[in-house]
């Protein structure tokens, strides 16, 4: 593998690691989603967090490398419920919060892994009480501080909780993480394949009771929590009803002040400045929410100057009918058909006075005026800022309403619209402070822990809250999980909506501690049950495993015992069979055995040896003296002397002696034996054999005689062949010479038939001469050979090439070779071998110039030579017979020769102890292969050659 590929593989995890990461992420996400419905509010902690136990089990089984999967899984589950996509900052804050929760869970798992491995002795089977308690405490309450601290700080930093909720949230988170780790980590470790092995019975015995107790604890928690929520909801309903009634009474009281001012004008013909002030001051003192009371007469354009003169005399010398310009400054009002100026004004604060301001100059005020005039009812403007306010002050405390109550002419009819528009005299006007009305309505009510909001929903759009209290809301205040209660009613022709919702940010005492006490007690009991079950089932598992192991060992022992008994029975049967076969073999080989104890002189003799010596073992026991009595008297001393020598020198013995059978038949036995020594090296007994070799000796003598006769005959035949060949050459040369003279003198002088006869005679004489020379060479392979010696095969090949130089040149042949080894051979015969094979390759050539290649390779202490050519090839059916004497495959006219060359090669190879064969196909050349001993075999070959006597007969 290249270094680059190795680096790439080291950076990316393998398939099994990816599977572990994916499984961890999915498990953490799934268990976190299951536990989220138990949380008090979306995004907060659950009272049971099984994902913490899954995370710890994952890092214990797969190692710290799975922490990114833990972060990813918990992030995916948390972002699902805590995501706020109302704006980009809110979305980024939600992502950061969920990521922090995931990082806290991963950090808790890593720290718990370190503590558990160091102090709880993990990996272990979790069977000891001390190990179990340390595992539960270190993995749960101790390491749970990390996730609780990180998660609580993240919620506080994201403005999801306030300072009052820090302790409760941290406690809830710590308890949930601790319980989740303590309950789910051991169970996960037992069910997942890893180092903590457990049987199915232990897994079920632990999981089922824990699941039932956990479910019961959660059910009790949910029931108690539901009752607490129901109690809180009932109390919330009662208190909001009281608050809504108080606010409604506050609005009604403010309207009563305005209505009393209108009634005051309805009952009077004319009211001057002093009377108005007296009445208005009294009315303002009765209702703190009313900021301004005013009388706004209806003034037509023709009456404008008269109205201004009267007001300057009675109200203010600088009185003028005014309106607000685009910058909010008061300027003289433009010319209109009619005006509704503030004529008499009584205010709670001097700065709130707007004397002379024409109400018809403002669109919202004019609409309220026209509605009050046409319908004869009280009409209010939309919420607006009232009174003088600093630039940039947009606080809700300055919001208010301007309410108009129409006043018609004294004693005039105003039942119809036309009458109301004709008889309208002016408006009793009041400015109400919304903040004042709300606070006056909330005074005396129990608004603690309740957030009250007021909205103007006349146009079905709530918009901004006109009031948010009872105190100004802090940024990010948590409103709890309860649905807000709403109440609507109409005032001054507008629809107002009150919203009430619990504000646990203000009152931490509203947290459901009672349900938490129930859950904590149930989970504590579940944890104790888990510890107890872990120890009990672990010990039971260990005992069952020990029993199973001992049972398996006992079964194995029994099996081994049965096997041993069967083996012994088989061995005895084999021994008995072997003894029978040995007896049969001894009988066939005429071989018996005996044993002599040197101390007790006890003697044991096999049945076959008794039979050979003519003893009867069944009639009476055979002792050593009876055994010796059968030995020929002349050979008995030789036998006893050999025994004594073997005992003294601790050496084996072997010799031949004769025995005399009861029928006086004399047989020859070959005796062999050895001395058996004890631990101290002292001889204790002698074991020996006796084989009847009478027939063998007789056959050896006969064989030796026949071998001698055969060798004498072979020698005579070889001498005859040599002499005959020698003697035949003289008359053959004479015949050949005279025939050649005839050919030279009479060629062309006789007819064609005579010339052809003379030519055939000359060729026949030459062939006879070649045949005699080749036969002499064949006969000299054995008789005229040199001893085998280390010989360079490469030099032998070069000598053969020199001998064939003319033939190679005439045939334009090319002879090549690899590096050739030294072999153990006769140098002359090795040259002859190469000469015959290379000469044949040059002779039996095809259309292309001959190409001959010689190579060699090592093969099991021998050298395998190959002589390859590109000649005419040989049919595979003839490859077995071409090494026979005088064997030819082609006519003499096409390829001359005697057919003895390959026979000589085979005889040379046979003398060297090797093999020769040919591999060929017609037209594809031939490869002759032969083996020769390497020089390393020289010692063995020397022994073999030394075993050949000068006469040529092998004696070994």
mmCIF file of N, CA and C in Angstrom, residues 214-321:
data_model
loop_
_atom_site.group_PDB
_atom_site.id
_atom_site.type_symbol
_atom_site.label_atom_id
_atom_site.label_comp_id
_atom_site.label_asym_id
_atom_site.label_seq_id
_atom_site.Cartn_x
_atom_site.Cartn_y
_atom_site.Cartn_z
ATOM 1 N N UNK A 214 -39.754 1.412 36.373
ATOM 2 C CA UNK A 214 -39.594 2.715 35.743
ATOM 3 C C UNK A 214 -40.918 3.206 35.195
ATOM 4 N N UNK A 215 -41.660 2.322 34.546
ATOM 5 C CA UNK A 215 -42.972 2.719 34.031
ATOM 6 C C UNK A 215 -43.922 3.125 35.137
ATOM 7 N N UNK A 216 -43.914 2.371 36.258
ATOM 8 C CA UNK A 216 -44.786 2.718 37.383
ATOM 9 C C UNK A 216 -44.406 4.074 37.962
ATOM 10 N N UNK A 217 -43.089 4.326 38.094
ATOM 11 C CA UNK A 217 -42.644 5.617 38.628
ATOM 12 C C UNK A 217 -43.074 6.760 37.730
ATOM 13 N N UNK A 218 -42.948 6.571 36.434
ATOM 14 C CA UNK A 218 -43.332 7.634 35.503
ATOM 15 C C UNK A 218 -44.841 7.851 35.517
ATOM 16 N N UNK A 219 -45.605 6.742 35.607
ATOM 17 C CA UNK A 219 -47.066 6.888 35.664
ATOM 18 C C UNK A 219 -47.483 7.657 36.914
ATOM 19 N N UNK A 220 -46.899 7.308 38.078
ATOM 20 C CA UNK A 220 -47.226 8.038 39.310
ATOM 21 C C UNK A 220 -46.809 9.500 39.186
ATOM 22 N N UNK A 221 -45.638 9.734 38.591
ATOM 23 C CA UNK A 221 -45.179 11.109 38.389
ATOM 24 C C UNK A 221 -46.167 11.882 37.526
ATOM 25 N N UNK A 222 -46.610 11.258 36.433
ATOM 26 C CA UNK A 222 -47.537 11.960 35.543
ATOM 27 C C UNK A 222 -48.879 12.226 36.230
ATOM 28 N N UNK A 223 -49.345 11.264 37.052
ATOM 29 C CA UNK A 223 -50.625 11.471 37.744
ATOM 30 C C UNK A 223 -50.518 12.609 38.759
ATOM 31 N N UNK A 224 -49.444 12.556 39.561
ATOM 32 C CA UNK A 224 -49.287 13.627 40.558
ATOM 33 C C UNK A 224 -49.070 14.956 39.863
ATOM 34 N N UNK A 225 -48.280 14.951 38.802
ATOM 35 C CA UNK A 225 -48.043 16.191 38.078
ATOM 36 C C UNK A 225 -49.331 16.711 37.455
ATOM 37 N N UNK A 226 -50.179 15.795 36.953
ATOM 38 C CA UNK A 226 -51.450 16.231 36.372
ATOM 39 C C UNK A 226 -52.350 16.847 37.435
ATOM 40 N N UNK A 227 -52.354 16.249 38.636
ATOM 41 C CA UNK A 227 -53.171 16.838 39.718
ATOM 42 C C UNK A 227 -52.649 18.203 40.112
ATOM 43 N N UNK A 228 -51.350 18.330 40.202
ATOM 44 C CA UNK A 228 -50.787 19.632 40.553
ATOM 45 C C UNK A 228 -51.101 20.667 39.481
ATOM 46 N N UNK A 229 -50.986 20.223 38.238
ATOM 47 C CA UNK A 229 -51.312 21.167 37.168
ATOM 48 C C UNK A 229 -52.786 21.532 37.192
ATOM 49 N N UNK A 230 -53.628 20.550 37.514
ATOM 50 C CA UNK A 230 -55.060 20.840 37.601
ATOM 51 C C UNK A 230 -55.347 21.813 38.741
ATOM 52 N N UNK A 231 -54.654 21.616 39.890
ATOM 53 C CA UNK A 231 -54.852 22.545 40.999
ATOM 54 C C UNK A 231 -54.374 23.948 40.642
ATOM 55 N N UNK A 232 -53.192 23.983 40.007
ATOM 56 C CA UNK A 232 -52.671 25.301 39.610
ATOM 57 C C UNK A 232 -53.581 25.949 38.578
ATOM 58 N N UNK A 233 -54.126 25.126 37.635
ATOM 59 C CA UNK A 233 -55.012 25.679 36.618
ATOM 60 C C UNK A 233 -56.295 26.215 37.246
ATOM 61 N N UNK A 234 -56.831 25.495 38.230
ATOM 62 C CA UNK A 234 -58.055 25.961 38.906
ATOM 63 C C UNK A 234 -57.795 27.261 39.648
ATOM 64 N N UNK A 235 -56.681 27.299 40.361
ATOM 65 C CA UNK A 235 -56.335 28.534 41.072
ATOM 66 C C UNK A 235 -56.100 29.684 40.096
ATOM 67 N N UNK A 236 -55.464 29.358 38.978
ATOM 68 C CA UNK A 236 -55.213 30.367 37.948
ATOM 69 C C UNK A 236 -56.529 30.887 37.379
ATOM 70 N N UNK A 237 -57.482 29.990 37.146
ATOM 71 C CA UNK A 237 -58.785 30.382 36.613
ATOM 72 C C UNK A 237 -59.508 31.309 37.585
ATOM 73 N N UNK A 238 -59.475 30.954 38.856
ATOM 74 C CA UNK A 238 -60.177 31.786 39.850
ATOM 75 C C UNK A 238 -59.547 33.167 39.955
ATOM 76 N N UNK A 239 -58.244 33.201 40.009
ATOM 77 C CA UNK A 239 -57.567 34.494 40.175
ATOM 78 C C UNK A 239 -57.717 35.373 38.938
ATOM 79 N N UNK A 240 -57.669 34.765 37.748
ATOM 80 C CA UNK A 240 -57.833 35.587 36.540
ATOM 81 C C UNK A 240 -59.247 36.125 36.419
ATOM 82 N N UNK A 241 -60.225 35.338 36.886
ATOM 83 C CA UNK A 241 -61.598 35.861 36.879
ATOM 84 C C UNK A 241 -61.704 37.084 37.778
ATOM 85 N N UNK A 242 -61.092 37.026 38.947
ATOM 86 C CA UNK A 242 -61.123 38.185 39.851
ATOM 87 C C UNK A 242 -60.413 39.373 39.221
ATOM 88 N N UNK A 243 -59.277 39.113 38.587
ATOM 89 C CA UNK A 243 -58.546 40.218 37.967
ATOM 90 C C UNK A 243 -59.324 40.817 36.814
ATOM 91 N N UNK A 244 -59.967 39.969 35.992
ATOM 92 C CA UNK A 244 -60.751 40.475 34.859
ATOM 93 C C UNK A 244 -61.920 41.327 35.350
ATOM 94 N N UNK A 245 -62.583 40.872 36.427
ATOM 95 C CA UNK A 245 -63.696 41.658 36.971
ATOM 96 C C UNK A 245 -63.199 42.999 37.505
ATOM 97 N N UNK A 246 -62.032 43.007 38.170
ATOM 98 C CA UNK A 246 -61.511 44.262 38.690
ATOM 99 C C UNK A 246 -61.165 45.229 37.574
ATOM 100 N N UNK A 247 -60.572 44.719 36.503
ATOM 101 C CA UNK A 247 -60.219 45.601 35.388
ATOM 102 C C UNK A 247 -61.486 46.138 34.731
ATOM 103 N N UNK A 248 -62.479 45.264 34.605
ATOM 104 C CA UNK A 248 -63.736 45.730 33.990
ATOM 105 C C UNK A 248 -64.394 46.810 34.862
ATOM 106 N N UNK A 249 -64.343 46.620 36.184
ATOM 107 C CA UNK A 249 -64.903 47.646 37.066
ATOM 108 C C UNK A 249 -64.112 48.946 36.951
ATOM 109 N N UNK A 250 -62.803 48.839 36.745
ATOM 110 C CA UNK A 250 -61.995 50.048 36.594
ATOM 111 C C UNK A 250 -62.387 50.805 35.329
ATOM 112 N N UNK A 251 -62.587 50.062 34.237
ATOM 113 C CA UNK A 251 -63.046 50.726 33.005
ATOM 114 C C UNK A 251 -64.422 51.362 33.213
ATOM 115 N N UNK A 252 -65.318 50.590 33.844
ATOM 116 C CA UNK A 252 -66.672 51.113 34.046
ATOM 117 C C UNK A 252 -66.654 52.343 34.943
ATOM 118 N N UNK A 253 -65.791 52.342 35.972
ATOM 119 C CA UNK A 253 -65.706 53.510 36.852
ATOM 120 C C UNK A 253 -65.209 54.735 36.109
ATOM 121 N N UNK A 254 -64.261 54.535 35.225
ATOM 122 C CA UNK A 254 -63.758 55.667 34.441
ATOM 123 C C UNK A 254 -64.848 56.207 33.533
ATOM 124 N N UNK A 255 -65.642 55.303 32.925
ATOM 125 C CA UNK A 255 -66.733 55.757 32.063
ATOM 126 C C UNK A 255 -67.826 56.473 32.865
ATOM 127 N N UNK A 256 -68.002 56.034 34.116
ATOM 128 C CA UNK A 256 -69.018 56.705 34.952
ATOM 129 C C UNK A 256 -68.647 58.161 35.200
ATOM 130 N N UNK A 257 -67.340 58.425 35.337
ATOM 131 C CA UNK A 257 -66.910 59.816 35.522
ATOM 132 C C UNK A 257 -67.288 60.643 34.311
ATOM 133 N N UNK A 258 -66.998 60.102 33.092
ATOM 134 C CA UNK A 258 -67.330 60.838 31.863
ATOM 135 C C UNK A 258 -68.839 60.976 31.723
ATOM 136 N N UNK A 259 -69.560 59.901 32.061
ATOM 137 C CA UNK A 259 -71.001 59.961 31.903
ATOM 138 C C UNK A 259 -71.619 60.954 32.882
ATOM 139 N N UNK A 260 -71.026 61.071 34.087
ATOM 140 C CA UNK A 260 -71.555 62.063 35.051
ATOM 141 C C UNK A 260 -71.318 63.477 34.544
ATOM 142 N N UNK A 261 -70.180 63.721 33.854
ATOM 143 C CA UNK A 261 -69.929 65.041 33.287
ATOM 144 C C UNK A 261 -70.927 65.334 32.176
ATOM 145 N N UNK A 262 -71.214 64.312 31.349
ATOM 146 C CA UNK A 262 -72.200 64.523 30.278
ATOM 147 C C UNK A 262 -73.580 64.768 30.852
ATOM 148 N N UNK A 263 -73.951 64.040 31.899
ATOM 149 C CA UNK A 263 -75.259 64.235 32.528
ATOM 150 C C UNK A 263 -75.348 65.620 33.166
ATOM 151 N N UNK A 264 -74.204 66.085 33.684
ATOM 152 C CA UNK A 264 -74.178 67.415 34.270
ATOM 153 C C UNK A 264 -74.532 68.462 33.208
ATOM 154 N N UNK A 265 -74.012 68.317 31.994
ATOM 155 C CA UNK A 265 -74.331 69.238 30.902
ATOM 156 C C UNK A 265 -75.754 69.039 30.405
ATOM 157 N N UNK A 266 -76.227 67.769 30.407
ATOM 158 C CA UNK A 266 -77.602 67.538 29.958
ATOM 159 C C UNK A 266 -78.615 68.233 30.874
ATOM 160 N N UNK A 267 -78.279 68.321 32.143
ATOM 161 C CA UNK A 267 -79.249 68.875 33.114
ATOM 162 C C UNK A 267 -79.135 70.381 33.253
ATOM 163 N N UNK A 268 -78.165 71.025 32.666
ATOM 164 C CA UNK A 268 -77.937 72.463 32.870
ATOM 165 C C UNK A 268 -78.180 73.197 31.557
ATOM 166 N N UNK A 269 -78.698 74.445 31.703
ATOM 167 C CA UNK A 269 -78.877 75.283 30.507
ATOM 168 C C UNK A 269 -77.560 75.871 30.089
ATOM 169 N N UNK A 270 -76.805 76.306 31.088
ATOM 170 C CA UNK A 270 -75.507 76.873 30.763
ATOM 171 C C UNK A 270 -74.584 76.659 31.947
ATOM 172 N N UNK A 271 -73.322 76.246 31.615
ATOM 173 C CA UNK A 271 -72.324 75.964 32.659
ATOM 174 C C UNK A 271 -71.138 76.861 32.394
ATOM 175 N N UNK A 272 -70.745 77.625 33.444
ATOM 176 C CA UNK A 272 -69.599 78.530 33.258
ATOM 177 C C UNK A 272 -68.319 77.813 33.696
ATOM 178 N N UNK A 273 -67.230 78.579 33.589
ATOM 179 C CA UNK A 273 -65.912 78.000 33.871
ATOM 180 C C UNK A 273 -65.801 77.522 35.310
ATOM 181 N N UNK A 274 -66.325 78.294 36.230
ATOM 182 C CA UNK A 274 -66.180 77.951 37.632
ATOM 183 C C UNK A 274 -66.952 76.692 37.963
ATOM 184 N N UNK A 275 -68.170 76.548 37.473
ATOM 185 C CA UNK A 275 -68.962 75.366 37.737
ATOM 186 C C UNK A 275 -68.288 74.110 37.144
ATOM 187 N N UNK A 276 -67.754 74.248 35.915
ATOM 188 C CA UNK A 276 -67.094 73.103 35.282
ATOM 189 C C UNK A 276 -65.895 72.648 36.108
ATOM 190 N N UNK A 277 -65.085 73.598 36.557
ATOM 191 C CA UNK A 277 -63.886 73.242 37.303
ATOM 192 C C UNK A 277 -64.247 72.545 38.603
ATOM 193 N N UNK A 278 -65.271 73.069 39.266
ATOM 194 C CA UNK A 278 -65.676 72.463 40.534
ATOM 195 C C UNK A 278 -66.094 71.009 40.326
ATOM 196 N N UNK A 279 -66.931 70.784 39.327
ATOM 197 C CA UNK A 279 -67.414 69.436 39.068
ATOM 198 C C UNK A 279 -66.267 68.516 38.607
ATOM 199 N N UNK A 280 -65.403 69.053 37.715
ATOM 200 C CA UNK A 280 -64.340 68.208 37.133
ATOM 201 C C UNK A 280 -63.313 67.809 38.184
ATOM 202 N N UNK A 281 -62.952 68.754 39.084
ATOM 203 C CA UNK A 281 -61.975 68.389 40.099
ATOM 204 C C UNK A 281 -62.509 67.282 40.996
ATOM 205 N N UNK A 282 -63.748 67.359 41.318
ATOM 206 C CA UNK A 282 -64.331 66.321 42.147
ATOM 207 C C UNK A 282 -64.324 64.973 41.418
ATOM 208 N N UNK A 283 -64.664 65.008 40.146
ATOM 209 C CA UNK A 283 -64.694 63.763 39.361
ATOM 210 C C UNK A 283 -63.294 63.180 39.212
ATOM 211 N N UNK A 284 -62.281 64.030 38.985
ATOM 212 C CA UNK A 284 -60.906 63.533 38.840
ATOM 213 C C UNK A 284 -60.416 62.893 40.128
ATOM 214 N N UNK A 285 -60.868 63.427 41.256
ATOM 215 C CA UNK A 285 -60.422 62.861 42.528
ATOM 216 C C UNK A 285 -61.019 61.482 42.762
ATOM 217 N N UNK A 286 -62.128 61.190 42.150
ATOM 218 C CA UNK A 286 -62.764 59.895 42.317
ATOM 219 C C UNK A 286 -62.140 58.797 41.445
ATOM 220 N N UNK A 287 -61.507 59.149 40.336
ATOM 221 C CA UNK A 287 -60.965 58.150 39.396
ATOM 222 C C UNK A 287 -59.544 58.527 39.004
ATOM 223 N N UNK A 288 -58.555 57.836 39.576
ATOM 224 C CA UNK A 288 -57.162 58.173 39.236
ATOM 225 C C UNK A 288 -56.804 57.871 37.786
ATOM 226 N N UNK A 289 -57.576 57.033 37.120
ATOM 227 C CA UNK A 289 -57.227 56.667 35.743
ATOM 228 C C UNK A 289 -57.623 57.737 34.744
ATOM 229 N N UNK A 290 -58.443 58.709 35.167
ATOM 230 C CA UNK A 290 -58.857 59.800 34.274
ATOM 231 C C UNK A 290 -57.845 60.915 34.417
ATOM 232 N N UNK A 291 -57.202 61.270 33.314
ATOM 233 C CA UNK A 291 -56.159 62.291 33.346
ATOM 234 C C UNK A 291 -56.716 63.675 33.023
ATOM 235 N N UNK A 292 -57.687 63.729 32.091
ATOM 236 C CA UNK A 292 -58.194 65.027 31.619
ATOM 237 C C UNK A 292 -59.703 64.922 31.459
ATOM 238 N N UNK A 293 -60.416 65.932 31.907
ATOM 239 C CA UNK A 293 -61.842 66.113 31.610
ATOM 240 C C UNK A 293 -61.974 67.450 30.886
ATOM 241 N N UNK A 294 -62.759 67.427 29.823
ATOM 242 C CA UNK A 294 -62.874 68.664 29.021
ATOM 243 C C UNK A 294 -64.277 68.780 28.459
ATOM 244 N N UNK A 295 -64.662 70.070 28.205
ATOM 245 C CA UNK A 295 -65.906 70.343 27.477
ATOM 246 C C UNK A 295 -65.506 70.893 26.119
ATOM 247 N N UNK A 296 -65.994 70.177 25.061
ATOM 248 C CA UNK A 296 -65.643 70.538 23.687
ATOM 249 C C UNK A 296 -66.935 70.907 22.968
ATOM 250 N N UNK A 297 -67.239 72.219 22.829
ATOM 251 C CA UNK A 297 -68.472 72.643 22.176
ATOM 252 C C UNK A 297 -68.363 72.448 20.665
ATOM 253 N N UNK A 298 -69.540 72.369 20.026
ATOM 254 C CA UNK A 298 -69.616 72.313 18.565
ATOM 255 C C UNK A 298 -69.636 73.755 18.047
ATOM 256 N N UNK A 299 -68.627 74.135 17.266
ATOM 257 C CA UNK A 299 -68.492 75.517 16.772
ATOM 258 C C UNK A 299 -68.459 75.459 15.256
ATOM 259 N N UNK A 300 -69.465 76.124 14.650
ATOM 260 C CA UNK A 300 -69.442 76.227 13.201
ATOM 261 C C UNK A 300 -68.468 77.304 12.779
ATOM 262 N N UNK A 301 -68.132 77.264 11.501
ATOM 263 C CA UNK A 301 -67.115 78.205 11.023
ATOM 264 C C UNK A 301 -67.566 79.643 11.220
ATOM 265 N N UNK A 302 -68.864 79.922 11.102
ATOM 266 C CA UNK A 302 -69.360 81.286 11.277
ATOM 267 C C UNK A 302 -69.290 81.719 12.730
ATOM 268 N N UNK A 303 -69.252 80.773 13.642
ATOM 269 C CA UNK A 303 -69.226 81.069 15.063
ATOM 270 C C UNK A 303 -67.808 81.067 15.615
ATOM 271 N N UNK A 304 -66.801 80.852 14.776
ATOM 272 C CA UNK A 304 -65.422 80.686 15.259
ATOM 273 C C UNK A 304 -64.935 81.923 15.994
ATOM 274 N N UNK A 305 -65.158 83.131 15.426
ATOM 275 C CA UNK A 305 -64.641 84.349 16.048
ATOM 276 C C UNK A 305 -65.343 84.607 17.371
ATOM 277 N N UNK A 306 -66.643 84.378 17.402
ATOM 278 C CA UNK A 306 -67.374 84.593 18.644
ATOM 279 C C UNK A 306 -66.916 83.645 19.730
ATOM 280 N N UNK A 307 -66.654 82.422 19.353
ATOM 281 C CA UNK A 307 -66.188 81.429 20.333
ATOM 282 C C UNK A 307 -64.830 81.838 20.877
ATOM 283 N N UNK A 308 -63.949 82.303 19.994
ATOM 284 C CA UNK A 308 -62.610 82.697 20.440
ATOM 285 C C UNK A 308 -62.691 83.883 21.378
ATOM 286 N N UNK A 309 -63.565 84.902 21.070
ATOM 287 C CA UNK A 309 -63.676 86.078 21.928
ATOM 288 C C UNK A 309 -64.198 85.681 23.307
ATOM 289 N N UNK A 310 -65.226 84.826 23.309
ATOM 290 C CA UNK A 310 -65.783 84.420 24.607
ATOM 291 C C UNK A 310 -64.757 83.666 25.427
ATOM 292 N N UNK A 311 -63.969 82.783 24.780
ATOM 293 C CA UNK A 311 -62.976 82.004 25.515
ATOM 294 C C UNK A 311 -61.867 82.878 26.034
ATOM 295 N N UNK A 312 -61.506 83.886 25.290
ATOM 296 C CA UNK A 312 -60.438 84.747 25.758
ATOM 297 C C UNK A 312 -60.893 85.566 26.967
ATOM 298 N N UNK A 313 -62.210 85.904 27.022
ATOM 299 C CA UNK A 313 -62.709 86.638 28.159
ATOM 300 C C UNK A 313 -62.899 85.738 29.380
ATOM 301 N N UNK A 314 -63.326 84.464 29.101
ATOM 302 C CA UNK A 314 -63.704 83.605 30.216
ATOM 303 C C UNK A 314 -62.629 82.595 30.582
ATOM 304 N N UNK A 315 -61.872 82.100 29.592
ATOM 305 C CA UNK A 315 -60.958 80.974 29.852
ATOM 306 C C UNK A 315 -59.505 81.435 29.884
ATOM 307 N N UNK A 316 -59.030 81.921 28.722
ATOM 308 C CA UNK A 316 -57.601 82.244 28.612
ATOM 309 C C UNK A 316 -57.473 83.349 27.576
ATOM 310 N N UNK A 317 -56.795 84.444 27.927
ATOM 311 C CA UNK A 317 -56.655 85.542 26.942
ATOM 312 C C UNK A 317 -55.961 85.100 25.662
ATOM 313 N N UNK A 318 -55.166 84.014 25.698
ATOM 314 C CA UNK A 318 -54.428 83.561 24.489
ATOM 315 C C UNK A 318 -55.140 82.429 23.782
ATOM 316 N N UNK A 319 -56.426 82.229 24.102
ATOM 317 C CA UNK A 319 -57.153 81.109 23.528
ATOM 318 C C UNK A 319 -57.231 81.250 22.020
ATOM 319 N N UNK A 320 -57.108 80.120 21.324
ATOM 320 C CA UNK A 320 -57.257 80.055 19.862
ATOM 321 C C UNK A 320 -57.606 78.618 19.509
ATOM 322 N N UNK A 321 -58.288 78.497 18.402
ATOM 323 C CA UNK A 321 -58.609 77.149 17.914
ATOM 324 C C UNK A 321 -57.386 76.646 17.146
#
